PDB file of C-alpha atoms and ligand atoms in Angstrom:
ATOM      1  CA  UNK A 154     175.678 -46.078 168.071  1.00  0.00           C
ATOM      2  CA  UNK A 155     174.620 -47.821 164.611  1.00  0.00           C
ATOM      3  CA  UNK A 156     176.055 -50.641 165.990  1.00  0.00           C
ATOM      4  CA  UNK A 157     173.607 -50.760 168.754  1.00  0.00           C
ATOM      5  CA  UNK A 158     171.269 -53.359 167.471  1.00  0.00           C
ATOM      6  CA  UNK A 159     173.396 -55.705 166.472  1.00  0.00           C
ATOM      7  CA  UNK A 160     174.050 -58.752 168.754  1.00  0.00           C
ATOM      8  CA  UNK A 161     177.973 -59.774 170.161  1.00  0.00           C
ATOM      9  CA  UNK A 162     178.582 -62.474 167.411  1.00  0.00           C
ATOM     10  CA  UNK A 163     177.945 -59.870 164.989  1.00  0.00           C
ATOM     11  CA  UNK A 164     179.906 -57.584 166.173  1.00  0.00           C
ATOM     12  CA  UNK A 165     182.905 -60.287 166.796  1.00  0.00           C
ATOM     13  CA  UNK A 166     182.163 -61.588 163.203  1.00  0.00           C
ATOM     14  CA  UNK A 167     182.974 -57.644 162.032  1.00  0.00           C
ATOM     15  CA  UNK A 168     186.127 -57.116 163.875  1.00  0.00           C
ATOM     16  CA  UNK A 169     187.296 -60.744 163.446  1.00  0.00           C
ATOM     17  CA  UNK A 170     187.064 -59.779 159.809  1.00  0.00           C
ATOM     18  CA  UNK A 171     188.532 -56.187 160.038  1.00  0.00           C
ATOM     19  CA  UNK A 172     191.631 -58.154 161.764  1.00  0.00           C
ATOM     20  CA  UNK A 173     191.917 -60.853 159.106  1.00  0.00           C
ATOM     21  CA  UNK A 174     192.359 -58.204 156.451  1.00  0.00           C
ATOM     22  CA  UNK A 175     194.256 -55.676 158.160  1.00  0.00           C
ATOM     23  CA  UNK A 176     196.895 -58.387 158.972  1.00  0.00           C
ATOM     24  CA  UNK A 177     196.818 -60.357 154.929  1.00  0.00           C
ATOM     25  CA  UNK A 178     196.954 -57.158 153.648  1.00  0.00           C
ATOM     26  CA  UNK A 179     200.354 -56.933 152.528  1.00  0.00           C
ATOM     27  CA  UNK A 180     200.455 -60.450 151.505  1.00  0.00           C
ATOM     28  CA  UNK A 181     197.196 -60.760 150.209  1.00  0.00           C
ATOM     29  CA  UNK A 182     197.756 -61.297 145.933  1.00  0.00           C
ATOM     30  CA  UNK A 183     201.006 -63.685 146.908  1.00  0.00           C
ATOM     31  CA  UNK A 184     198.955 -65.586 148.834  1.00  0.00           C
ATOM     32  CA  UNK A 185     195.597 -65.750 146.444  1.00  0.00           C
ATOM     33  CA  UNK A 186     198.088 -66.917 143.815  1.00  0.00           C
ATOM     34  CA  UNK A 187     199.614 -69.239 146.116  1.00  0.00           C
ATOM     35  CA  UNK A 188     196.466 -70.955 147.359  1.00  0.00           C
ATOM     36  CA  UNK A 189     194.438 -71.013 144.439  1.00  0.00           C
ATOM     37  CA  UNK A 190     197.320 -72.293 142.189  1.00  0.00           C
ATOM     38  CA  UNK A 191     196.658 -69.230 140.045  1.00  0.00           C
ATOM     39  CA  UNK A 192     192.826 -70.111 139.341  1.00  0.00           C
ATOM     40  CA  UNK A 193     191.512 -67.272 140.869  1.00  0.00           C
ATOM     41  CA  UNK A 194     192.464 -65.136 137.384  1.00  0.00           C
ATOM     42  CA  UNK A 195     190.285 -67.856 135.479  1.00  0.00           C
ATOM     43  CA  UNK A 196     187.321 -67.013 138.052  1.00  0.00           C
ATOM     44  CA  UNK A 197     188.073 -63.174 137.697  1.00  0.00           C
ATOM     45  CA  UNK A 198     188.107 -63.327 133.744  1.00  0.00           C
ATOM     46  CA  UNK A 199     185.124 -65.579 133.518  1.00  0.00           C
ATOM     47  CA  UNK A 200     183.549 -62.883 135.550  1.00  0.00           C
ATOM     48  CA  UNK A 201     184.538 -59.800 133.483  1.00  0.00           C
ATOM     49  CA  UNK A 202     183.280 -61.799 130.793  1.00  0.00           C
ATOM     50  CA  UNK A 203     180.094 -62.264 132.517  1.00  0.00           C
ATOM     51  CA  UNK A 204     179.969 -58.663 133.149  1.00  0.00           C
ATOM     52  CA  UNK A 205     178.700 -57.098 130.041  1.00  0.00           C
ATOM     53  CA  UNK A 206     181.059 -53.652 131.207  1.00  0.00           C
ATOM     54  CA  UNK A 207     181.241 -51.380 128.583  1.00  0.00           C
ATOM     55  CA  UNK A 208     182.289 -47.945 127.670  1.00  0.00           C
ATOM     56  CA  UNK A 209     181.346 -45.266 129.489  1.00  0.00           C
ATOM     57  CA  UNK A 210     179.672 -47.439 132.079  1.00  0.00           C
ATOM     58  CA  UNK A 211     179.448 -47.064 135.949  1.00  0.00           C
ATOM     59  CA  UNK A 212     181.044 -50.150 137.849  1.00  0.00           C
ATOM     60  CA  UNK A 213     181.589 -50.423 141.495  1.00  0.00           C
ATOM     61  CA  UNK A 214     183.800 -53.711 142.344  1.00  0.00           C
ATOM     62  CA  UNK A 215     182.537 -54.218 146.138  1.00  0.00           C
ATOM     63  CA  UNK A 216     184.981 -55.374 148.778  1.00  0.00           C
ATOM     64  CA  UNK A 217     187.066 -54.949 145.641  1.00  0.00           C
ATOM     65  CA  UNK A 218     190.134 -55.583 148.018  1.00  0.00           C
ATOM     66  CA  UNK A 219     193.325 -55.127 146.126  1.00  0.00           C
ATOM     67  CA  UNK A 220     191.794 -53.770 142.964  1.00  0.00           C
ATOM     68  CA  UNK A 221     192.178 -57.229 140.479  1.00  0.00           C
ATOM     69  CA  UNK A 222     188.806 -56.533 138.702  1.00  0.00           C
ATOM     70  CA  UNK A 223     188.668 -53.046 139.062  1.00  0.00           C
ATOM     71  CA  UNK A 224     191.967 -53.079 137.240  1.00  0.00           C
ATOM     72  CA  UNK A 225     190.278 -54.748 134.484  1.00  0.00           C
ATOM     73  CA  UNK A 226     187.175 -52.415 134.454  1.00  0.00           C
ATOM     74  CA  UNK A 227     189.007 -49.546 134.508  1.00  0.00           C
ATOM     75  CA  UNK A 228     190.297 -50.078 130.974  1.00  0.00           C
ATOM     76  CA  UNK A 229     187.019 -50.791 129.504  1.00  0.00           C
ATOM     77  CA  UNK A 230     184.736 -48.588 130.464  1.00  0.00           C
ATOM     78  CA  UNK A 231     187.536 -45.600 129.687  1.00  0.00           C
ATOM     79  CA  UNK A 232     187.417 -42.062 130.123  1.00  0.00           C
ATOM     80  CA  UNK A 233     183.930 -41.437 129.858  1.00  0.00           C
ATOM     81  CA  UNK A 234     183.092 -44.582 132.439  1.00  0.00           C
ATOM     82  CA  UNK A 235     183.722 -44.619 136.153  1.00  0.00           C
ATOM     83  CA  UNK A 236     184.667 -47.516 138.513  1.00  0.00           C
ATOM     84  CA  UNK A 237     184.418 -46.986 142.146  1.00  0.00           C
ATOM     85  CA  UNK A 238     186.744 -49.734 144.557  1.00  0.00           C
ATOM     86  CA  UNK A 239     184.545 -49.855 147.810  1.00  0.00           C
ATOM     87  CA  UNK A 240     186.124 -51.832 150.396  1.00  0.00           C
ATOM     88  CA  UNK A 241     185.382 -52.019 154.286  1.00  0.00           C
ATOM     89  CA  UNK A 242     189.148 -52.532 155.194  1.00  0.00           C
ATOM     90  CA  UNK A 243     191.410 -49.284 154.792  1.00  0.00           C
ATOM     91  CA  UNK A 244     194.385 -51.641 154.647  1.00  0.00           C
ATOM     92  CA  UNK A 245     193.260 -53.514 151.689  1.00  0.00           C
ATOM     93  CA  UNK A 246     192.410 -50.114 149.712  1.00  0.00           C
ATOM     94  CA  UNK A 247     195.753 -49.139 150.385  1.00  0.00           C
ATOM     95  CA  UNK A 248     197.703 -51.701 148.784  1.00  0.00           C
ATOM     96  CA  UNK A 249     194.496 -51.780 145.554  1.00  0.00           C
ATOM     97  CA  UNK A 250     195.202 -47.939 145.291  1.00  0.00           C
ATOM     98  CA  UNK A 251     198.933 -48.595 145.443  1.00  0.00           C
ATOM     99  CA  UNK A 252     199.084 -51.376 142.834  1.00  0.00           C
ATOM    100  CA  UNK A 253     196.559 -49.643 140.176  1.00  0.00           C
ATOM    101  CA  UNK A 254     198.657 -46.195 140.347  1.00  0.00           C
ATOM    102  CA  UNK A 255     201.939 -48.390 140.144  1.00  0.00           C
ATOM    103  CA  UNK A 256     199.966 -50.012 136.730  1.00  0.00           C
ATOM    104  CA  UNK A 257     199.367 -46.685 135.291  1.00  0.00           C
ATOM    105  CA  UNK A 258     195.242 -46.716 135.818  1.00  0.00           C
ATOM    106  CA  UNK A 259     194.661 -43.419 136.984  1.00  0.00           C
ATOM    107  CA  UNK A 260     191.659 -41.087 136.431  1.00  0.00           C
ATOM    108  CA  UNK A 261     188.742 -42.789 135.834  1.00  0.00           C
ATOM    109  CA  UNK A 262     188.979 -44.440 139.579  1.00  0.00           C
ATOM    110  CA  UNK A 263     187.861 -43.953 143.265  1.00  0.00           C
ATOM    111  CA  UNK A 264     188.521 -45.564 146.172  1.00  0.00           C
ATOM    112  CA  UNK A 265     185.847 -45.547 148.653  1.00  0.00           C
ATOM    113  CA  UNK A 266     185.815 -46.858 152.364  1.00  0.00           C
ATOM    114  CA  UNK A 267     182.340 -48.243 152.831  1.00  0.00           C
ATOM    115  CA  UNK A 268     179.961 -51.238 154.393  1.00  0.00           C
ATOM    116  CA  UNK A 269     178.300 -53.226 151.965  1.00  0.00           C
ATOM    117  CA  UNK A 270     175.547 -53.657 154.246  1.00  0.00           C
ATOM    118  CA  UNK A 271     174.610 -49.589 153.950  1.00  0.00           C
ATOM    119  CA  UNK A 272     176.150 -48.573 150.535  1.00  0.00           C
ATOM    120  CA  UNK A 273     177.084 -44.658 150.474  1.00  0.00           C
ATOM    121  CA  UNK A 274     174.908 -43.469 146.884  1.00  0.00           C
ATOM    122  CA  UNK A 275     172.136 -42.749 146.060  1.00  0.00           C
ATOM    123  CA  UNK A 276     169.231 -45.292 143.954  1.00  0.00           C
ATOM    124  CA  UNK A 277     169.962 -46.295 140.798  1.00  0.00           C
ATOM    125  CA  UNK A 278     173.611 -45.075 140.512  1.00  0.00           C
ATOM    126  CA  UNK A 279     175.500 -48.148 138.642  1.00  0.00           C
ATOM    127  CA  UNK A 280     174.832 -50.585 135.691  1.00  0.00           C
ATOM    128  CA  UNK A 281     177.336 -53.390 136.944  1.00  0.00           C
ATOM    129  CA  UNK A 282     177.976 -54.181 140.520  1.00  0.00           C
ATOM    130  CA  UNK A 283     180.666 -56.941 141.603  1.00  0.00           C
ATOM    131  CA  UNK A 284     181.019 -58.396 144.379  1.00  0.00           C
ATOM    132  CA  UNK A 285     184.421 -61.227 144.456  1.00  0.00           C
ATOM    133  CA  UNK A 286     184.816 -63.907 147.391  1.00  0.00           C
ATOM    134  CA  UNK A 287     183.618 -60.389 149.798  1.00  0.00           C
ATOM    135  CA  UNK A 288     180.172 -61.564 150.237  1.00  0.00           C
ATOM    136  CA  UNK A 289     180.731 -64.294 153.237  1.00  0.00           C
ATOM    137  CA  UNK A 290     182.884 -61.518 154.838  1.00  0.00           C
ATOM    138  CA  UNK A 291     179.352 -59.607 155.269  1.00  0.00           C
ATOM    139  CA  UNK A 292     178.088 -59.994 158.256  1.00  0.00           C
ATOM    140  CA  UNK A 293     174.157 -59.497 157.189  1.00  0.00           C
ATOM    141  CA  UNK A 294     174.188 -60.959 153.431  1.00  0.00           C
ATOM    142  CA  UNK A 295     170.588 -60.029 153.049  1.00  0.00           C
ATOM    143  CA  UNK A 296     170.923 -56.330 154.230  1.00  0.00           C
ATOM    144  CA  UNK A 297     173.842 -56.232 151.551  1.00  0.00           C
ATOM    145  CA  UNK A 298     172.321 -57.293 148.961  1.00  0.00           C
ATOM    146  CA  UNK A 299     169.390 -55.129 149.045  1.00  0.00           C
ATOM    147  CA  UNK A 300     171.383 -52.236 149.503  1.00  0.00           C
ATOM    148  CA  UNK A 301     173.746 -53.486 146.596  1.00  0.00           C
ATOM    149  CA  UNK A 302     170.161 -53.582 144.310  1.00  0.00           C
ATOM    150  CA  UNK A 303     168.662 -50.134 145.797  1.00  0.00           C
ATOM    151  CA  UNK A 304     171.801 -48.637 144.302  1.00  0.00           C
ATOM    152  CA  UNK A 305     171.843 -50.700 140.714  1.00  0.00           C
ATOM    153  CA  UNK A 306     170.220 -48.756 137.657  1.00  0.00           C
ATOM    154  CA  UNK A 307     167.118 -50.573 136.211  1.00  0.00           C
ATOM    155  CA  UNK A 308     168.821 -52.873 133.490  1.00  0.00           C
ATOM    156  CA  UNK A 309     171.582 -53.269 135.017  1.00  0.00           C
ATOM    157  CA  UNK A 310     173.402 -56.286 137.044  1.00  0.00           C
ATOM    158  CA  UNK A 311     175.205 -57.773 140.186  1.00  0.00           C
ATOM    159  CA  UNK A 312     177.282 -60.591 140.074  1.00  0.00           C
ATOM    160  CA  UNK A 313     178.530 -62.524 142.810  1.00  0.00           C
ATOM    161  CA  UNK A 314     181.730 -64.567 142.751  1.00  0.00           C
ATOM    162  CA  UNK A 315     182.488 -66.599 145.790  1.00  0.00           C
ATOM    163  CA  UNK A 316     183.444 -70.026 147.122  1.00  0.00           C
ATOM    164  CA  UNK A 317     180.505 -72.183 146.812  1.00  0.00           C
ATOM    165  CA  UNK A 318     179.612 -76.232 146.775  1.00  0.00           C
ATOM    166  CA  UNK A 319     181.363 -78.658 144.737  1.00  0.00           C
ATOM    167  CA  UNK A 320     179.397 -80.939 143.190  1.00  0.00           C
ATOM    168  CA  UNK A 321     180.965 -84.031 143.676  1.00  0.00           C
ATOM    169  CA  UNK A 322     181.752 -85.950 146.832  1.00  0.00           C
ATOM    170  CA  UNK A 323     185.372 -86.668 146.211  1.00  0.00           C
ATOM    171  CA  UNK A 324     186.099 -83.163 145.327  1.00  0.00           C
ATOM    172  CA  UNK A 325     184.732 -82.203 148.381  1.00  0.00           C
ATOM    173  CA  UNK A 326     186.375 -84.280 150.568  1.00  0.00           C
ATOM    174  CA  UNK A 327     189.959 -83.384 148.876  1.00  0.00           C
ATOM    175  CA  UNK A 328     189.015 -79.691 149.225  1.00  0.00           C
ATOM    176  CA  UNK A 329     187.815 -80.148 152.861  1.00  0.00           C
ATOM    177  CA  UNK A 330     191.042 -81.508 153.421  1.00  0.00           C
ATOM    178  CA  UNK A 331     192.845 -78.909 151.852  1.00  0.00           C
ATOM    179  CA  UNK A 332     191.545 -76.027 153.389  1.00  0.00           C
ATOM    180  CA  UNK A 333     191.518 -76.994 156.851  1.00  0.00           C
ATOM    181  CA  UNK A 334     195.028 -78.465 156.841  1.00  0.00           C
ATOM    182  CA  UNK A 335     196.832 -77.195 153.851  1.00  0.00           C
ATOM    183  CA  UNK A 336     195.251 -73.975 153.498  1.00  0.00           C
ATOM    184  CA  UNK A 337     196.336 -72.727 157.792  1.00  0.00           C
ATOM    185  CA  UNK A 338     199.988 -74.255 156.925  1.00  0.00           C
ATOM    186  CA  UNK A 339     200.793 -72.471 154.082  1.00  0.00           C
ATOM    187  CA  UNK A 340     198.866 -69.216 156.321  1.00  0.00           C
ATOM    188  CA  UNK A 341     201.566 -69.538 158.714  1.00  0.00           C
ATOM    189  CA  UNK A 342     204.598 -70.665 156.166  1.00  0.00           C
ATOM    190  CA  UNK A 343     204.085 -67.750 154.088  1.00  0.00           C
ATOM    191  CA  UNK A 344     202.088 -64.998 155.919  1.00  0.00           C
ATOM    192  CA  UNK A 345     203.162 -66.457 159.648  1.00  0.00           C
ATOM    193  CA  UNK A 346     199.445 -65.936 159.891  1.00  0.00           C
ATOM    194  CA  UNK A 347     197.139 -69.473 160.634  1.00  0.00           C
ATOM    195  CA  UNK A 348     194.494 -67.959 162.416  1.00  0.00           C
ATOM    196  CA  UNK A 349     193.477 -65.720 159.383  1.00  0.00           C
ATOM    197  CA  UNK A 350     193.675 -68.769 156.865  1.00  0.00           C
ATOM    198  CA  UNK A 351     192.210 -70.722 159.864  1.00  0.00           C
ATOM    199  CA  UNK A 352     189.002 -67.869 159.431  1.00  0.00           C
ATOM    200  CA  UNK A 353     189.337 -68.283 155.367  1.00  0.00           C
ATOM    201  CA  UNK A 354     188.570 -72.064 155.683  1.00  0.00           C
ATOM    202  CA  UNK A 355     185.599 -71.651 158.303  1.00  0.00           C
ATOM    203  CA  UNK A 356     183.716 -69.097 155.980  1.00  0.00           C
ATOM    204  CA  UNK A 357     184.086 -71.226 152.698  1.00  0.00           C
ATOM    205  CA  UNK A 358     182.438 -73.963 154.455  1.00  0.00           C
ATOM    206  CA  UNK A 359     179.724 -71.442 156.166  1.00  0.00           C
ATOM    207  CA  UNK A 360     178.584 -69.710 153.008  1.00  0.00           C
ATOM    208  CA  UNK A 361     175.549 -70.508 151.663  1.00  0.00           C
ATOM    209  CA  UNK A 362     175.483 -73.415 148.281  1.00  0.00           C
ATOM    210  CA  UNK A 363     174.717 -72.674 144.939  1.00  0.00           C
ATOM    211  CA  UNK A 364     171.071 -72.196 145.225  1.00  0.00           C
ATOM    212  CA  UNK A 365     170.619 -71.197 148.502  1.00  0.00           C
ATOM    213  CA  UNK A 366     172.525 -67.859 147.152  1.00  0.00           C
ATOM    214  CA  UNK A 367     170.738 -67.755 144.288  1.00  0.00           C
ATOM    215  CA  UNK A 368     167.149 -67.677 146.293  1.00  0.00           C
ATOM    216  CA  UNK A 369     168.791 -64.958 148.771  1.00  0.00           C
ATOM    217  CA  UNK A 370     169.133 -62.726 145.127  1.00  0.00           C
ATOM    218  CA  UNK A 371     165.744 -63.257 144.568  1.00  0.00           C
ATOM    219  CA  UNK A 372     164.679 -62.414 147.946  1.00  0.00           C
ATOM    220  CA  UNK A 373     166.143 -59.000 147.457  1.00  0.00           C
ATOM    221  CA  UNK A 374     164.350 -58.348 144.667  1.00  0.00           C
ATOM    222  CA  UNK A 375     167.097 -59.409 141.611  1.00  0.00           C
ATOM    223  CA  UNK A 376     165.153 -61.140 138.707  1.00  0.00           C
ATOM    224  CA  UNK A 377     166.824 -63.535 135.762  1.00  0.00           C
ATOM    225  CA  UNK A 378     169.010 -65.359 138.521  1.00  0.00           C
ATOM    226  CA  UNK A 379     171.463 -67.840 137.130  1.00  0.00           C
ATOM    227  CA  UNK A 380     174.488 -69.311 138.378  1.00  0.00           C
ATOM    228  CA  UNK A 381     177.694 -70.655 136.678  1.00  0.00           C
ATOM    229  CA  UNK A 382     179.764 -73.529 138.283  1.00  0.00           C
ATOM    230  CA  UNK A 383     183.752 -72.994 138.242  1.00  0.00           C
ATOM    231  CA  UNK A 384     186.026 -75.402 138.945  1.00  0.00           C
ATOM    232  CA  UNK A 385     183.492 -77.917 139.693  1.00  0.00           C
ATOM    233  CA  UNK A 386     181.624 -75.904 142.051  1.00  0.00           C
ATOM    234  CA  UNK A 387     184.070 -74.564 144.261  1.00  0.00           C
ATOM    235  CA  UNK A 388     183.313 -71.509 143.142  1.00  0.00           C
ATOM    236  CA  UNK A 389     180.147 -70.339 141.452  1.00  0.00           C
ATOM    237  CA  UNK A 390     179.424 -66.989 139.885  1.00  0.00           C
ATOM    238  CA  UNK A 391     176.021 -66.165 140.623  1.00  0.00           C
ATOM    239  CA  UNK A 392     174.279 -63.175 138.367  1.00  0.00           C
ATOM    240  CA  UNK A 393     170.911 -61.211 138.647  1.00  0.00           C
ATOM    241  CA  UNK A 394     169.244 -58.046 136.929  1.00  0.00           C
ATOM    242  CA  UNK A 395     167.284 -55.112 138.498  1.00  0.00           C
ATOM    243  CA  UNK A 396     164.386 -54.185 136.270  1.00  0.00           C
TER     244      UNK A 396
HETATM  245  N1  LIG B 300     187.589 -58.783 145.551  1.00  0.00           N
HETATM  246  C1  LIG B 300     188.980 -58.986 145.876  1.00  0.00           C
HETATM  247  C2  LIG B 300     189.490 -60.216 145.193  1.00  0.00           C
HETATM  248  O1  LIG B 300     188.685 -60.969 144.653  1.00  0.00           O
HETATM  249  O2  LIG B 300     190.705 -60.433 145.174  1.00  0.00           O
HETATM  250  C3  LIG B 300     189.196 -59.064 147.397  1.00  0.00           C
HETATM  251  C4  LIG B 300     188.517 -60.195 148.104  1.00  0.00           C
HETATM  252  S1  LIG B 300     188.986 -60.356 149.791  1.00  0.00           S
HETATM  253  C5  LIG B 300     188.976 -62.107 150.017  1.00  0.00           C
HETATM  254  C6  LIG B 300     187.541 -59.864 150.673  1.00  0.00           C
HETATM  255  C7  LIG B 300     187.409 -58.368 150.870  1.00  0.00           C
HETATM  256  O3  LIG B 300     186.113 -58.094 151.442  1.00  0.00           O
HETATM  257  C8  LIG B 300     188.419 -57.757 151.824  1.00  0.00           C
HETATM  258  O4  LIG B 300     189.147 -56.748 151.179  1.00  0.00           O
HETATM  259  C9  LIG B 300     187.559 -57.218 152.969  1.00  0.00           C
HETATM  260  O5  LIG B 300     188.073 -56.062 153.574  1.00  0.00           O
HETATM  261  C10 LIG B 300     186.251 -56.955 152.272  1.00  0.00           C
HETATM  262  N2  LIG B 300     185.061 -56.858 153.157  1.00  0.00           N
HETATM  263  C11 LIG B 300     184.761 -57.655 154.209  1.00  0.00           C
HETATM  264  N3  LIG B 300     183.601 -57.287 154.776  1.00  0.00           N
HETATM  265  C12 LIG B 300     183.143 -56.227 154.053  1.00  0.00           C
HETATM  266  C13 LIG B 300     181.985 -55.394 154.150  1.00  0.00           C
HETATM  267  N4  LIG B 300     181.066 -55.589 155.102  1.00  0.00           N
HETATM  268  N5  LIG B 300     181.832 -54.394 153.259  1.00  0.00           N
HETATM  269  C14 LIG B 300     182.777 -54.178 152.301  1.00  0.00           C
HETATM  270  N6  LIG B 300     183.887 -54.931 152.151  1.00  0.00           N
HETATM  271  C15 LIG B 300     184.075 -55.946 153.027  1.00  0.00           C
END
């Protein structure tokens, strides 16, 4: 199969995933409100801000999930534009397709199963490409990125908005604490689920810092790499240009 070459952790990484979203599905945009105290619409609008989306333009929101960005994009790049919601998990496009239609955004939208690690278009297909706390999900970053830059037009731009390193000791230590002894409670208070916020905790602290993500852009060929500290680095939205 295509499988074939990768090795068992890889494999258990991808279906440990595919279970953690099947199962938060339902829950999922109670729960990012819950656990983020609401901050994860600050990160989102910082990022369409960031985004330079316009009329008329081609976005795909990778591992878009349930559809908060592409919600956004939708209404700005209007009729003429297109916005594709790619997400590996057919559970989580459910409940994005279910939630834009139930907002009204209809027509200029598709919802596409795919792998961010082998995108399904062809070179140079989109000006903006998102990618929102789905990129430590991937189970070969690298691969992912270079596919998500094969298929950017020249000009245009990726950003990356995920869970990153804060820059201050005692930050860190009260949002180690949080997320691996807050963060499984209210898993299992709320979605009866620890093991998945369990999962959520072990891949913040896994993904790569600030600049280590910003050198893996620039390994896959993005240029003008910058990065933007949010919330004091707990987040960090990372951009780059294909020219
Ligand atoms: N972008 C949305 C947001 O910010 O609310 C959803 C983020 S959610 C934490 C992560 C999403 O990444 C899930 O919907 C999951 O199915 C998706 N995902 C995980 N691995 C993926 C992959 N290899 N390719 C595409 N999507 C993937």
């Amino acid at each position: 199969t295509h499988f074939g070459y990768k090795t068992v952790a890889e494999n258990d990484k991808a279906s440990m995933v595919a279970d953690v979203f099947h199962s938060v599905a339902a829950k999922y945009d109670v729960m990012n409100d819950l656990m983020s105290f609401g901050v994860h619409r600050l990160w989102k609008r910082q990022t369409i801000a960031s985004s330079g989306v316009r009329k008329g333009h081609h976005v795909l929101d990778l591992a878009g999930g349930t559809g908060d960005l592409t919600a956004k994009f939708s209404q700005l790049v209007g009729d003429t534009g297109q916005v594709v919601l790619g997400d590996i998990n057919s559970s989580m496009l459910k409940v994005g397709r279910e939630k834009l239609h139930n907002l009204g955004l209809v027509g200029n939208i598709d919802y596409v199963q795919m792998n961010a690690e082998m995108l399904p278009f062809p070179d140079n297909s989109f000006d903006v490409i998102t990618i929102a706390f789905g990129l430590r999900n991937v189970t070969d970053k690298d691969k992912a990125l270079r596919s998500m830059y094969r298929i950017l037009k020249p000009g245009g731009r990726l950003l990356v908005l995920e869970f990153s390193k804060p820059e201050h000791e005692i930050l860190s230590k009260a949002y180690d604490f949080y997320s691996f002894n807050l963060l499984p409670t209210m898993g299992k208070v709320v979605a009866n689920d620890s093991e998945s916020y369990q999962y959520l905790a072990e891949s913040i602290r896994m993904h790569p810092d600030q600049e280590t993500l910003k050198a893996m852009m620039e390994e896959a060929g993005f240029e003008q790499t910058t990065y933007q500290n949010l919330t004091g680095g707990i987040v960090a939205l990372h951009r780059g240009f294909k020219y």
